[in-house]
């Protein structure tokens, strides 16, 4: 039967991260959970704040038709107002509810932004290594995904490399800071250099280039400042999610923001509404819209991640592993002990260590260790990391 072959291919393609997690679960059933060190998924191990439960309990008092009813496509005005006010307090901005469109997580807000911006044949730049789903969402919006490697030493954005990759078809660039998979946070200087390059290329080519800031890890940092990108570059859209900051990944709640400073603001607000309509991404989960309204300023509890980060970096550092010091998110980017990260992963796997090989993120020679796991998993994995290191000596 003829079906959509592109959709079939996305469904049939293997997602390494999910495959490793499924292997980890099967292996745990075989040999016991405590003997398998699964660092594959970015599923927060910290419970959602108590305020989330309290908010849900309050909502349950509402009349069922109100509790479970449709909201406007963009979300409850009161929830969007609460988010706008929080952003204004934190970044000295002047956003209003109509600048926001509530979504099922960052996945939907990114998809909506791509569909709002691009036409067939346009190009969208991503900074490698990158979150693998970007490619799927960019391609399904009709654009081509163009990879530009981050700076090889610092994993900051290589602004010169971005400049070289920009063509008359470049419509947008996606920036993810704090970064998955590296844990880097792009500095204000680095972002200013990028903004300068984008403005210079726009002027030279007579085009407009958007910056899409994907920020689900904004609140998960270890002292680094995360610059507010719309303050550095006007033509910015921001995508956010509460999956990581409030540990709500399964509840599917986030937003897309068109800052009032964006020169195409009015048309983009409507294009985002239109993209949501086109994709069927309307009326994000109503219960969690209310949770966000109540919990928008709840601090993220990063203590447990900070503790894991210290144990992991100190432990692997003592063993002689090379890694990028993570400034944010909950991933450690570690150099594989041989050039082929997949071959290195097989040696990890034989010791029941399950990181993700870097090829999945468009970059050879590294692995990603997700440290949003229990502290014991990190501590207890150290002998296996030592055995692995010894195998290469
Ligand atoms: N962007 C990045 C960089 C991510 O790591 C993730 C999820 O892990 C997403 C987007 C999607 O997030 P959500 O769960 O909010 O859809």
Tab-separated table of C-alpha atoms in Angstrom, residues 107-264:
chain	number	residue	atom	x	y	z
A	107	UNK	CA	9.610	19.522	20.554
A	108	UNK	CA	6.369	21.193	19.476
A	109	UNK	CA	7.638	24.753	19.896
A	110	UNK	CA	10.670	24.068	17.676
A	111	UNK	CA	8.545	22.312	15.046
A	112	UNK	CA	6.107	25.219	15.073
A	113	UNK	CA	8.918	27.766	14.661
A	114	UNK	CA	10.434	25.870	11.724
A	115	UNK	CA	7.015	25.600	10.051
A	116	UNK	CA	6.333	29.280	10.736
A	117	UNK	CA	9.599	30.390	9.121
A	118	UNK	CA	10.765	28.200	6.270
A	119	UNK	CA	9.729	27.548	2.709
A	120	UNK	CA	10.751	24.517	0.640
A	121	UNK	CA	14.428	24.686	-0.226
A	122	UNK	CA	15.431	26.977	2.659
A	123	UNK	CA	18.362	26.009	4.864
A	124	UNK	CA	18.517	25.872	8.680
A	125	UNK	CA	21.916	25.725	10.373
A	126	UNK	CA	22.497	23.606	13.479
A	127	UNK	CA	25.653	23.621	15.599
A	128	UNK	CA	27.128	20.105	15.820
A	129	UNK	CA	27.114	18.175	18.045
A	130	UNK	CA	23.330	18.704	18.245
A	131	UNK	CA	20.086	17.197	19.569
A	132	UNK	CA	19.279	14.609	16.832
A	133	UNK	CA	15.576	15.446	16.519
A	134	UNK	CA	16.433	18.887	15.089
A	135	UNK	CA	17.157	17.224	11.750
A	136	UNK	CA	13.748	15.488	11.675
A	137	UNK	CA	11.820	18.671	12.551
A	138	UNK	CA	13.793	20.828	10.115
A	139	UNK	CA	13.434	18.373	7.225
A	140	UNK	CA	9.716	17.849	7.791
A	141	UNK	CA	9.186	21.604	7.646
A	142	UNK	CA	10.598	21.490	4.100
A	143	UNK	CA	14.074	22.914	4.803
A	144	UNK	CA	17.530	21.377	4.595
A	145	UNK	CA	19.485	20.839	7.818
A	146	UNK	CA	23.024	22.234	7.511
A	147	UNK	CA	25.531	21.138	10.180
A	148	UNK	CA	28.283	23.492	11.329
A	149	UNK	CA	30.785	22.101	13.825
A	150	UNK	CA	31.251	23.937	17.121
A	151	UNK	CA	34.754	25.153	17.954
A	152	UNK	CA	36.779	21.942	18.378
A	153	UNK	CA	38.507	23.053	21.592
A	154	UNK	CA	35.803	24.975	23.486
A	155	UNK	CA	32.547	23.723	21.923
A	156	UNK	CA	31.391	27.356	21.757
A	157	UNK	CA	29.808	28.509	18.461
A	158	UNK	CA	32.440	28.893	15.724
A	159	UNK	CA	31.123	32.184	14.315
A	160	UNK	CA	33.536	32.128	11.357
A	161	UNK	CA	32.418	28.630	10.397
A	162	UNK	CA	28.786	29.797	10.602
A	163	UNK	CA	29.618	32.772	8.349
A	164	UNK	CA	31.137	30.389	5.786
A	165	UNK	CA	28.042	28.141	5.839
A	166	UNK	CA	25.498	30.940	5.276
A	167	UNK	CA	24.033	31.036	1.771
A	168	UNK	CA	21.211	33.093	0.220
A	169	UNK	CA	18.904	30.226	1.289
A	170	UNK	CA	19.826	30.327	4.988
A	171	UNK	CA	16.631	31.081	6.895
A	172	UNK	CA	17.599	30.324	10.480
A	173	UNK	CA	20.185	29.008	12.883
A	174	UNK	CA	19.344	26.951	15.977
A	175	UNK	CA	21.291	27.680	19.155
A	176	UNK	CA	20.977	25.391	22.178
A	177	UNK	CA	22.571	26.736	25.356
A	178	UNK	CA	23.004	25.213	27.935
A	179	UNK	CA	23.821	22.555	25.430
A	180	UNK	CA	22.711	19.002	24.929
A	181	UNK	CA	24.949	16.971	24.423
A	182	UNK	CA	28.062	18.924	25.492
A	183	UNK	CA	26.902	20.840	28.605
A	184	UNK	CA	28.501	24.044	27.321
A	185	UNK	CA	26.923	27.478	27.881
A	186	UNK	CA	27.568	30.016	25.120
A	187	UNK	CA	29.146	33.177	26.546
A	188	UNK	CA	27.760	36.664	25.844
A	189	UNK	CA	30.917	37.420	23.800
A	190	UNK	CA	30.486	34.281	21.752
A	191	UNK	CA	26.815	35.102	21.061
A	192	UNK	CA	27.657	38.722	20.230
A	193	UNK	CA	30.204	37.471	17.673
A	194	UNK	CA	27.543	35.190	16.198
A	195	UNK	CA	24.986	38.030	16.082
A	196	UNK	CA	27.543	40.231	14.330
A	197	UNK	CA	28.180	37.538	11.702
A	198	UNK	CA	24.440	37.075	11.099
A	199	UNK	CA	23.894	40.833	10.683
A	200	UNK	CA	26.905	41.130	8.386
A	201	UNK	CA	25.750	38.204	6.186
A	202	UNK	CA	22.166	39.549	6.097
A	203	UNK	CA	23.477	42.886	4.864
A	204	UNK	CA	25.804	41.320	2.280
A	205	UNK	CA	23.183	38.897	0.917
A	206	UNK	CA	20.094	41.088	1.330
A	207	UNK	CA	18.352	38.311	3.315
A	208	UNK	CA	16.906	37.876	6.812
A	209	UNK	CA	18.261	35.196	9.120
A	210	UNK	CA	16.455	34.120	12.284
A	211	UNK	CA	18.073	32.806	15.418
A	212	UNK	CA	16.010	30.112	17.150
A	213	UNK	CA	17.077	29.783	20.791
A	214	UNK	CA	16.215	26.320	22.150
A	215	UNK	CA	16.435	26.704	25.926
A	216	UNK	CA	14.995	23.750	27.859
A	217	UNK	CA	18.094	23.715	30.109
A	218	UNK	CA	18.204	27.487	30.840
A	219	UNK	CA	17.714	26.988	34.590
A	220	UNK	CA	20.098	24.036	34.941
A	221	UNK	CA	23.489	25.693	35.343
A	222	UNK	CA	26.427	25.486	37.711
A	223	UNK	CA	27.240	29.173	38.093
A	224	UNK	CA	27.392	30.185	34.413
A	225	UNK	CA	25.300	33.117	33.184
A	226	UNK	CA	22.961	32.263	30.296
A	227	UNK	CA	22.548	35.437	28.196
A	228	UNK	CA	19.033	36.417	27.065
A	229	UNK	CA	19.486	36.083	23.318
A	230	UNK	CA	16.723	38.490	22.127
A	231	UNK	CA	18.746	41.243	23.853
A	232	UNK	CA	21.691	40.462	21.544
A	233	UNK	CA	19.914	39.762	18.249
A	234	UNK	CA	16.536	41.148	17.219
A	235	UNK	CA	15.441	38.469	14.798
A	236	UNK	CA	15.180	35.815	17.542
A	237	UNK	CA	12.501	33.271	18.491
A	238	UNK	CA	12.765	31.478	21.847
A	239	UNK	CA	11.630	27.899	22.476
A	240	UNK	CA	11.258	26.714	26.047
A	241	UNK	CA	10.037	23.701	27.957
A	242	UNK	CA	9.386	22.738	31.588
A	243	UNK	CA	10.521	19.141	30.904
A	244	UNK	CA	13.892	19.667	32.570
A	245	UNK	CA	13.511	22.751	34.794
A	246	UNK	CA	10.428	21.416	36.619
A	247	UNK	CA	11.080	17.710	35.872
A	248	UNK	CA	7.854	17.397	33.851
A	249	UNK	CA	8.996	15.720	30.599
A	250	UNK	CA	5.995	13.421	30.327
A	251	UNK	CA	3.451	16.208	30.821
A	252	UNK	CA	4.414	17.981	27.579
A	253	UNK	CA	4.350	21.675	28.366
A	254	UNK	CA	6.457	24.546	27.030
A	255	UNK	CA	6.149	27.601	24.804
A	256	UNK	CA	7.353	29.541	21.773
A	257	UNK	CA	8.016	33.278	22.172
A	258	UNK	CA	8.047	35.958	19.489
A	259	UNK	CA	9.792	38.855	21.265
A	260	UNK	CA	8.170	42.267	20.673
A	261	UNK	CA	11.603	43.427	19.478
A	262	UNK	CA	11.552	41.015	16.520
A	263	UNK	CA	11.092	43.178	13.376
A	264	UNK	CA	8.669	40.586	11.920
